[in-house]
Amino acid sequence: MMNPSCIECGATLSGRSDKKFCSDYCRATWHNRLYRKSVSDQSPVTRILRQNYAVLTRLLGSGRHRADRRHLEQWQFNPAYCTASRRDPLGRRIYSCYSYTYRLTLSGGLRILKA
Ligand SMILES: [Zn+2]
């Protein structure tokens, strides 16, 4: 009977038969590569929108509804991408990023209107 081998490096495994990795290092390497692949499989637009969504979530999570331009740049919010846009009754452009609705300020900041 053949001994099972590590699915990352191919080393022969001993001990429990349900083991898939020879070490924590191999387990981490394997999972990291899987995660990187799933991230790189997303289109660039999806990645940007997810990053924007993460920034909005983080902002609200810290109890704020506004961010200035400097913070948006620091957090890599990309104002050129949104999931929808429309105008409010005053003619101002309102943007959506999935469930969030926000407005961009004249100074390049952002204000969340609805989460
Ligand atoms: Zn291994």
PDB file of C-alpha atoms and ligand atoms in Angstrom, residues 6 8-11 22-23 26, ligand 1:
ATOM      1  CA  CYS A   6       1.683  16.018   0.984  1.00  0.00           C
ATOM      2  CA  GLU A   8       1.830  20.769  -1.544  1.00  0.00           C
ATOM      3  CA  CYS A   9       5.369  19.352  -1.687  1.00  0.00           C
ATOM      4  CA  GLY A  10       4.819  15.659  -2.328  1.00  0.00           C
ATOM      5  CA  ALA A  11       6.627  14.487   0.811  1.00  0.00           C
ATOM      6  CA  CYS A  22       3.363  17.380   5.879  1.00  0.00           C
ATOM      7  CA  SER A  23       3.609  20.655   7.814  1.00  0.00           C
ATOM      8  CA  CYS A  26       2.823  23.475   3.406  1.00  0.00           C
TER       9      CYS A  26
HETATM   10 ZN    ZN B   1       4.683  19.321   2.377  1.00  0.00          ZN
END
